[in-house]
């Protein structure tokens, strides 16, 4: 399940997502700025990227309180700024990439030997980032956020497909991060070894624009 909607299955998350942080709003500045809060505006067309925050993992668990599922230590998202108005307001982005390195992923689901791949489907997604730090990731009209996870079992490889109508995260200016907590995906297809629901949790940081940290205002 290499890029399992884990995040879209994460999917995801991607996404994935994208840019930013708890507001430190400065009147007259753009919603998304680079280098500092209230700094230079991120330009429309700029590419934003972020890996998993150092020392953290992306998880897709079978329940919101459990620890059974898939864990990855390497994931990244890429997004393009499509709108960045004056703060307070809501910036927009196009999430064009959300990947999971399957070699960094493991599963403790009974009967599963390993993770072959996790793929975030149906990209690009649309992301909105409000001045209060709320991040919302949505699919195109008529589509869904979807992650396909392929798992190795004693009986061969199985494919689990997970879907979610949208994802909600939170940006934090203290470390230019975006965090998703227990975002629920439902299984749309797959064998009985695929759990019925996937709860995606991950923190991406730092979000950068040409190497400079991104802030939300």
PDB file of C-alpha atoms in Angstrom:
ATOM      1  CA  UNK A   1       0.000   0.000   0.000  1.00  0.00           C
ATOM      2  CA  UNK A   2       2.588   2.426  -0.856  1.00  0.00           C
ATOM      3  CA  UNK A   3       0.748   5.498  -1.126  1.00  0.00           C
ATOM      4  CA  UNK A   4      -2.372   4.418   0.348  1.00  0.00           C
ATOM      5  CA  UNK A   5      -5.053   6.812   0.380  1.00  0.00           C
ATOM      6  CA  UNK A   6      -3.324   6.780   3.700  1.00  0.00           C
ATOM      7  CA  UNK A   7      -3.176   9.692   3.439  1.00  0.00           C
ATOM      8  CA  UNK A   8      -5.502  10.077   0.781  1.00  0.00           C
ATOM      9  CA  UNK A   9      -4.979   7.242   2.253  1.00  0.00           C
ATOM     10  CA  UNK A  10      -3.548   9.883   2.197  1.00  0.00           C
ATOM     11  CA  UNK A  11      -3.327   9.631   0.574  1.00  0.00           C
ATOM     12  CA  UNK A  12      -3.106  12.533   0.598  1.00  0.00           C
ATOM     13  CA  UNK A  13      -2.631  13.514   1.553  1.00  0.00           C
ATOM     14  CA  UNK A  14      -1.708  13.402  -0.395  1.00  0.00           C
ATOM     15  CA  UNK A  15      -2.036  14.654  -0.050  1.00  0.00           C
ATOM     16  CA  UNK A  16      -1.795  15.804   0.134  1.00  0.00           C
ATOM     17  CA  UNK A  17      -2.237  19.644   0.625  1.00  0.00           C
ATOM     18  CA  UNK A  18      -0.635  22.247   1.649  1.00  0.00           C
ATOM     19  CA  UNK A  19       0.948  25.102   2.812  1.00  0.00           C
ATOM     20  CA  UNK A  20       1.028  26.414   6.149  1.00  0.00           C
ATOM     21  CA  UNK A  21       0.638  27.507   9.740  1.00  0.00           C
ATOM     22  CA  UNK A  22      -1.051  29.035  12.694  1.00  0.00           C
ATOM     23  CA  UNK A  23      -1.760  32.544  11.840  1.00  0.00           C
ATOM     24  CA  UNK A  24       0.304  35.436  12.907  1.00  0.00           C
ATOM     25  CA  UNK A  25      -1.825  37.712  10.842  1.00  0.00           C
ATOM     26  CA  UNK A  26      -0.425  40.991   9.721  1.00  0.00           C
ATOM     27  CA  UNK A  27      -2.869  43.339   8.059  1.00  0.00           C
ATOM     28  CA  UNK A  28      -1.798  44.090   4.505  1.00  0.00           C
ATOM     29  CA  UNK A  29       0.279  40.932   4.103  1.00  0.00           C
ATOM     30  CA  UNK A  30      -0.785  37.998   1.963  1.00  0.00           C
ATOM     31  CA  UNK A  31      -2.307  34.874   3.510  1.00  0.00           C
ATOM     32  CA  UNK A  32       0.781  32.859   2.517  1.00  0.00           C
ATOM     33  CA  UNK A  33       4.189  34.471   2.982  1.00  0.00           C
ATOM     34  CA  UNK A  34       7.736  33.162   2.741  1.00  0.00           C
ATOM     35  CA  UNK A  35      10.667  33.642   5.073  1.00  0.00           C
ATOM     36  CA  UNK A  36       8.597  35.052   7.923  1.00  0.00           C
ATOM     37  CA  UNK A  37       5.059  35.794   9.037  1.00  0.00           C
ATOM     38  CA  UNK A  38       4.008  38.962   7.255  1.00  0.00           C
ATOM     39  CA  UNK A  39       6.938  38.585   4.844  1.00  0.00           C
ATOM     40  CA  UNK A  40       7.036  38.371   1.056  1.00  0.00           C
ATOM     41  CA  UNK A  41       3.888  36.959  -0.525  1.00  0.00           C
ATOM     42  CA  UNK A  42       4.066  33.500  -2.062  1.00  0.00           C
ATOM     43  CA  UNK A  43       3.400  34.117  -5.747  1.00  0.00           C
ATOM     44  CA  UNK A  44       0.674  32.441  -7.759  1.00  0.00           C
ATOM     45  CA  UNK A  45       2.388  29.613  -9.614  1.00  0.00           C
ATOM     46  CA  UNK A  46       4.968  28.970  -6.888  1.00  0.00           C
ATOM     47  CA  UNK A  47       5.541  25.324  -5.929  1.00  0.00           C
ATOM     48  CA  UNK A  48       5.233  24.336  -2.270  1.00  0.00           C
ATOM     49  CA  UNK A  49       6.722  21.115  -0.942  1.00  0.00           C
ATOM     50  CA  UNK A  50       6.986  19.395   2.421  1.00  0.00           C
ATOM     51  CA  UNK A  51       8.293  16.061   3.728  1.00  0.00           C
ATOM     52  CA  UNK A  52       7.142  14.348   6.889  1.00  0.00           C
ATOM     53  CA  UNK A  53       8.274  16.277   9.942  1.00  0.00           C
ATOM     54  CA  UNK A  54      11.561  14.923  11.258  1.00  0.00           C
ATOM     55  CA  UNK A  55      11.112  11.981  13.604  1.00  0.00           C
ATOM     56  CA  UNK A  56       7.426  11.470  12.762  1.00  0.00           C
ATOM     57  CA  UNK A  57       5.468   8.886  10.780  1.00  0.00           C
ATOM     58  CA  UNK A  58       2.402   8.824   8.566  1.00  0.00           C
ATOM     59  CA  UNK A  59      -0.092   6.224   9.731  1.00  0.00           C
ATOM     60  CA  UNK A  60      -3.260   4.685   8.387  1.00  0.00           C
ATOM     61  CA  UNK A  61      -4.825   2.763  11.263  1.00  0.00           C
ATOM     62  CA  UNK A  62      -7.967   0.672  11.313  1.00  0.00           C
ATOM     63  CA  UNK A  63      -9.457   2.759  14.138  1.00  0.00           C
ATOM     64  CA  UNK A  64      -9.052   6.253  15.536  1.00  0.00           C
ATOM     65  CA  UNK A  65      -7.648   4.909  18.798  1.00  0.00           C
ATOM     66  CA  UNK A  66      -5.851   1.767  17.621  1.00  0.00           C
ATOM     67  CA  UNK A  67      -2.343   1.004  16.350  1.00  0.00           C
ATOM     68  CA  UNK A  68      -3.104  -1.656  13.743  1.00  0.00           C
ATOM     69  CA  UNK A  69      -2.557  -0.698  10.120  1.00  0.00           C
ATOM     70  CA  UNK A  70       0.165   0.830   7.983  1.00  0.00           C
ATOM     71  CA  UNK A  71       3.039   3.089   9.050  1.00  0.00           C
ATOM     72  CA  UNK A  72       5.416   5.032   6.753  1.00  0.00           C
ATOM     73  CA  UNK A  73       8.470   7.086   7.671  1.00  0.00           C
ATOM     74  CA  UNK A  74       8.872   8.784   4.274  1.00  0.00           C
ATOM     75  CA  UNK A  75       6.199  10.822   2.479  1.00  0.00           C
ATOM     76  CA  UNK A  76       5.996  14.153   0.661  1.00  0.00           C
ATOM     77  CA  UNK A  77       3.461  16.448  -0.928  1.00  0.00           C
ATOM     78  CA  UNK A  78       3.737  19.037  -3.686  1.00  0.00           C
ATOM     79  CA  UNK A  79       1.278  21.851  -4.363  1.00  0.00           C
ATOM     80  CA  UNK A  80       1.046  24.924  -6.583  1.00  0.00           C
ATOM     81  CA  UNK A  81      -0.243  28.267  -5.284  1.00  0.00           C
ATOM     82  CA  UNK A  82      -3.317  29.263  -7.316  1.00  0.00           C
ATOM     83  CA  UNK A  83      -4.576  32.186  -5.218  1.00  0.00           C
ATOM     84  CA  UNK A  84      -3.056  34.226  -2.392  1.00  0.00           C
ATOM     85  CA  UNK A  85      -5.201  37.207  -1.316  1.00  0.00           C
ATOM     86  CA  UNK A  86      -4.485  39.785   1.370  1.00  0.00           C
ATOM     87  CA  UNK A  87      -4.928  38.520   4.927  1.00  0.00           C
ATOM     88  CA  UNK A  88      -7.248  37.808   6.545  1.00  0.00           C
ATOM     89  CA  UNK A  89      -8.568  35.562   3.828  1.00  0.00           C
ATOM     90  CA  UNK A  90      -8.233  32.159   2.197  1.00  0.00           C
ATOM     91  CA  UNK A  91      -5.429  31.084  -0.119  1.00  0.00           C
ATOM     92  CA  UNK A  92      -5.909  28.302  -2.668  1.00  0.00           C
ATOM     93  CA  UNK A  93      -3.586  25.616  -3.966  1.00  0.00           C
ATOM     94  CA  UNK A  94      -3.568  22.719  -6.399  1.00  0.00           C
ATOM     95  CA  UNK A  95      -2.170  19.571  -4.810  1.00  0.00           C
ATOM     96  CA  UNK A  96      -0.318  17.908  -7.673  1.00  0.00           C
ATOM     97  CA  UNK A  97       1.665  15.275  -5.819  1.00  0.00           C
ATOM     98  CA  UNK A  98       1.408  13.197  -2.654  1.00  0.00           C
ATOM     99  CA  UNK A  99       3.768  10.255  -2.401  1.00  0.00           C
ATOM    100  CA  UNK A 100       4.765   7.545   0.064  1.00  0.00           C
ATOM    101  CA  UNK A 101       8.035   5.615  -0.175  1.00  0.00           C
ATOM    102  CA  UNK A 102       6.873   2.003   0.082  1.00  0.00           C
ATOM    103  CA  UNK A 103      10.328   0.894   1.285  1.00  0.00           C
ATOM    104  CA  UNK A 104       9.693   2.978   4.413  1.00  0.00           C
ATOM    105  CA  UNK A 105       6.256   1.460   5.056  1.00  0.00           C
ATOM    106  CA  UNK A 106       5.383  -1.459   7.306  1.00  0.00           C
ATOM    107  CA  UNK A 107       2.157  -3.149   8.357  1.00  0.00           C
ATOM    108  CA  UNK A 108       1.234  -5.013  11.524  1.00  0.00           C
ATOM    109  CA  UNK A 109      -2.093  -6.292  10.164  1.00  0.00           C
ATOM    110  CA  UNK A 110      -2.474 -10.029  10.785  1.00  0.00           C
ATOM    111  CA  UNK A 111      -1.745 -11.959   7.605  1.00  0.00           C
ATOM    112  CA  UNK A 112       0.112  -9.073   5.935  1.00  0.00           C
ATOM    113  CA  UNK A 113       3.833  -9.566   5.203  1.00  0.00           C
ATOM    114  CA  UNK A 114       4.634  -6.102   3.865  1.00  0.00           C
ATOM    115  CA  UNK A 115       3.624  -3.047   1.865  1.00  0.00           C
ATOM    116  CA  UNK A 116       4.169  -3.118  -1.902  1.00  0.00           C
ATOM    117  CA  UNK A 117       2.923   0.370  -2.717  1.00  0.00           C
ATOM    118  CA  UNK A 118       0.715   3.257  -1.646  1.00  0.00           C
ATOM    119  CA  UNK A 119      -0.643   5.472  -4.402  1.00  0.00           C
ATOM    120  CA  UNK A 120      -2.704   8.632  -4.048  1.00  0.00           C
ATOM    121  CA  UNK A 121      -5.205   8.656  -6.907  1.00  0.00           C
ATOM    122  CA  UNK A 122      -7.396  11.246  -8.634  1.00  0.00           C
ATOM    123  CA  UNK A 123      -4.894  14.106  -8.371  1.00  0.00           C
ATOM    124  CA  UNK A 124      -4.847  17.045  -8.540  1.00  0.00           C
ATOM    125  CA  UNK A 125      -6.832  18.035  -5.472  1.00  0.00           C
ATOM    126  CA  UNK A 126      -7.799  21.546  -4.424  1.00  0.00           C
ATOM    127  CA  UNK A 127      -6.563  22.886  -1.087  1.00  0.00           C
ATOM    128  CA  UNK A 128      -7.719  25.994   0.760  1.00  0.00           C
ATOM    129  CA  UNK A 129      -5.712  27.598   3.562  1.00  0.00           C
ATOM    130  CA  UNK A 130      -7.536  30.078   5.788  1.00  0.00           C
ATOM    131  CA  UNK A 131      -5.885  32.764   7.909  1.00  0.00           C
ATOM    132  CA  UNK A 132      -6.823  30.811  11.055  1.00  0.00           C
ATOM    133  CA  UNK A 133      -4.636  27.931   9.841  1.00  0.00           C
ATOM    134  CA  UNK A 134      -7.452  25.618   8.739  1.00  0.00           C
ATOM    135  CA  UNK A 135      -6.483  23.555   5.697  1.00  0.00           C
ATOM    136  CA  UNK A 136      -9.106  21.748   3.622  1.00  0.00           C
ATOM    137  CA  UNK A 137      -8.270  19.335   0.793  1.00  0.00           C
ATOM    138  CA  UNK A 138     -11.019  18.516  -1.702  1.00  0.00           C
ATOM    139  CA  UNK A 139     -11.222  16.418  -4.878  1.00  0.00           C
ATOM    140  CA  UNK A 140     -12.435  17.644  -8.244  1.00  0.00           C
ATOM    141  CA  UNK A 141     -16.207  17.835  -8.716  1.00  0.00           C
ATOM    142  CA  UNK A 142     -17.647  14.329  -9.096  1.00  0.00           C
ATOM    143  CA  UNK A 143     -14.439  12.722  -7.844  1.00  0.00           C
ATOM    144  CA  UNK A 144     -13.142  11.583  -4.461  1.00  0.00           C
ATOM    145  CA  UNK A 145      -9.922  11.577  -2.496  1.00  0.00           C
ATOM    146  CA  UNK A 146      -8.613   8.082  -3.004  1.00  0.00           C
ATOM    147  CA  UNK A 147      -5.637   5.976  -1.970  1.00  0.00           C
ATOM    148  CA  UNK A 148      -4.734   2.559  -3.290  1.00  0.00           C
ATOM    149  CA  UNK A 149      -2.680   0.327  -1.010  1.00  0.00           C
ATOM    150  CA  UNK A 150      -1.094  -2.905  -2.168  1.00  0.00           C
ATOM    151  CA  UNK A 151      -0.112  -5.393   0.521  1.00  0.00           C
ATOM    152  CA  UNK A 152       1.934  -8.582   0.344  1.00  0.00           C
ATOM    153  CA  UNK A 153       0.337 -11.620   1.976  1.00  0.00           C
ATOM    154  CA  UNK A 154       1.001 -15.364   2.076  1.00  0.00           C
ATOM    155  CA  UNK A 155      -1.621 -15.709  -0.656  1.00  0.00           C
ATOM    156  CA  UNK A 156      -0.101 -13.021  -2.871  1.00  0.00           C
ATOM    157  CA  UNK A 157      -0.604  -9.286  -3.278  1.00  0.00           C
ATOM    158  CA  UNK A 158      -3.955  -7.758  -2.339  1.00  0.00           C
ATOM    159  CA  UNK A 159      -5.238  -4.318  -3.304  1.00  0.00           C
ATOM    160  CA  UNK A 160      -7.114  -2.098  -0.840  1.00  0.00           C
ATOM    161  CA  UNK A 161      -8.799   1.077  -2.078  1.00  0.00           C
ATOM    162  CA  UNK A 162      -9.804   3.789   0.406  1.00  0.00           C
ATOM    163  CA  UNK A 163     -11.817   6.941  -0.217  1.00  0.00           C
ATOM    164  CA  UNK A 164     -12.701  10.139   1.627  1.00  0.00           C
ATOM    165  CA  UNK A 165     -14.866  13.117   0.595  1.00  0.00           C
ATOM    166  CA  UNK A 166     -12.275  15.621   1.906  1.00  0.00           C
ATOM    167  CA  UNK A 167      -9.448  16.064   4.410  1.00  0.00           C
ATOM    168  CA  UNK A 168      -9.004  18.718   7.080  1.00  0.00           C
ATOM    169  CA  UNK A 169      -5.666  19.733   8.545  1.00  0.00           C
ATOM    170  CA  UNK A 170      -4.113  22.499  10.612  1.00  0.00           C
ATOM    171  CA  UNK A 171      -1.166  24.757   9.770  1.00  0.00           C
ATOM    172  CA  UNK A 172       1.231  25.930  12.474  1.00  0.00           C
ATOM    173  CA  UNK A 173       3.654  28.844  12.025  1.00  0.00           C
ATOM    174  CA  UNK A 174       5.898  27.661  14.866  1.00  0.00           C
ATOM    175  CA  UNK A 175       7.483  25.099  12.529  1.00  0.00           C
ATOM    176  CA  UNK A 176       5.801  25.855   9.157  1.00  0.00           C
ATOM    177  CA  UNK A 177       3.910  22.582   9.427  1.00  0.00           C
ATOM    178  CA  UNK A 178       0.643  21.043   8.361  1.00  0.00           C
ATOM    179  CA  UNK A 179      -0.875  18.281  10.482  1.00  0.00           C
ATOM    180  CA  UNK A 180      -3.662  15.811   9.745  1.00  0.00           C
ATOM    181  CA  UNK A 181      -5.169  13.868  12.642  1.00  0.00           C
ATOM    182  CA  UNK A 182      -7.384  10.779  12.313  1.00  0.00           C
ATOM    183  CA  UNK A 183      -8.791  11.723   8.913  1.00  0.00           C
ATOM    184  CA  UNK A 184     -11.236   8.928   8.093  1.00  0.00           C
ATOM    185  CA  UNK A 185     -11.193   6.911   4.861  1.00  0.00           C
ATOM    186  CA  UNK A 186     -13.669   4.154   4.036  1.00  0.00           C
ATOM    187  CA  UNK A 187     -12.723   1.016   2.131  1.00  0.00           C
ATOM    188  CA  UNK A 188     -14.322   1.074  -1.314  1.00  0.00           C
ATOM    189  CA  UNK A 189     -12.875  -2.251  -2.472  1.00  0.00           C
ATOM    190  CA  UNK A 190     -10.481  -4.958  -1.323  1.00  0.00           C
ATOM    191  CA  UNK A 191     -10.256  -8.311   0.418  1.00  0.00           C
ATOM    192  CA  UNK A 192     -11.213  -9.102   3.991  1.00  0.00           C
ATOM    193  CA  UNK A 193      -7.616  -8.376   5.008  1.00  0.00           C
ATOM    194  CA  UNK A 194      -8.227  -4.723   4.125  1.00  0.00           C
ATOM    195  CA  UNK A 195      -9.677  -2.995   7.177  1.00  0.00           C
ATOM    196  CA  UNK A 196     -13.068  -1.374   6.695  1.00  0.00           C
ATOM    197  CA  UNK A 197     -11.907   2.131   7.667  1.00  0.00           C
ATOM    198  CA  UNK A 198      -8.560   3.866   7.583  1.00  0.00           C
ATOM    199  CA  UNK A 199      -7.691   6.765   9.905  1.00  0.00           C
ATOM    200  CA  UNK A 200      -4.873   8.896   8.507  1.00  0.00           C
ATOM    201  CA  UNK A 201      -2.496  10.884  10.716  1.00  0.00           C
ATOM    202  CA  UNK A 202       0.610  12.749   9.554  1.00  0.00           C
ATOM    203  CA  UNK A 203       2.575  15.956  10.088  1.00  0.00           C
ATOM    204  CA  UNK A 204       4.414  17.585   7.191  1.00  0.00           C
ATOM    205  CA  UNK A 205       7.166  20.131   7.897  1.00  0.00           C
ATOM    206  CA  UNK A 206       8.639  22.394   6.935  1.00  0.00           C
ATOM    207  CA  UNK A 207       6.430  23.578   4.093  1.00  0.00           C
ATOM    208  CA  UNK A 208       8.775  25.512   1.806  1.00  0.00           C
ATOM    209  CA  UNK A 209       8.686  27.700  -1.293  1.00  0.00           C
ATOM    210  CA  UNK A 210      12.020  27.572  -3.145  1.00  0.00           C
ATOM    211  CA  UNK A 211      13.636  26.534   0.123  1.00  0.00           C
ATOM    212  CA  UNK A 212      12.086  29.316   2.251  1.00  0.00           C
ATOM    213  CA  UNK A 213       9.591  28.342   4.994  1.00  0.00           C
ATOM    214  CA  UNK A 214       5.953  29.244   4.350  1.00  0.00           C
ATOM    215  CA  UNK A 215       3.777  31.040   6.900  1.00  0.00           C
ATOM    216  CA  UNK A 216       0.035  31.644   7.188  1.00  0.00           C
ATOM    217  CA  UNK A 217      -1.197  35.131   8.062  1.00  0.00           C
TER     218      UNK A 217
END
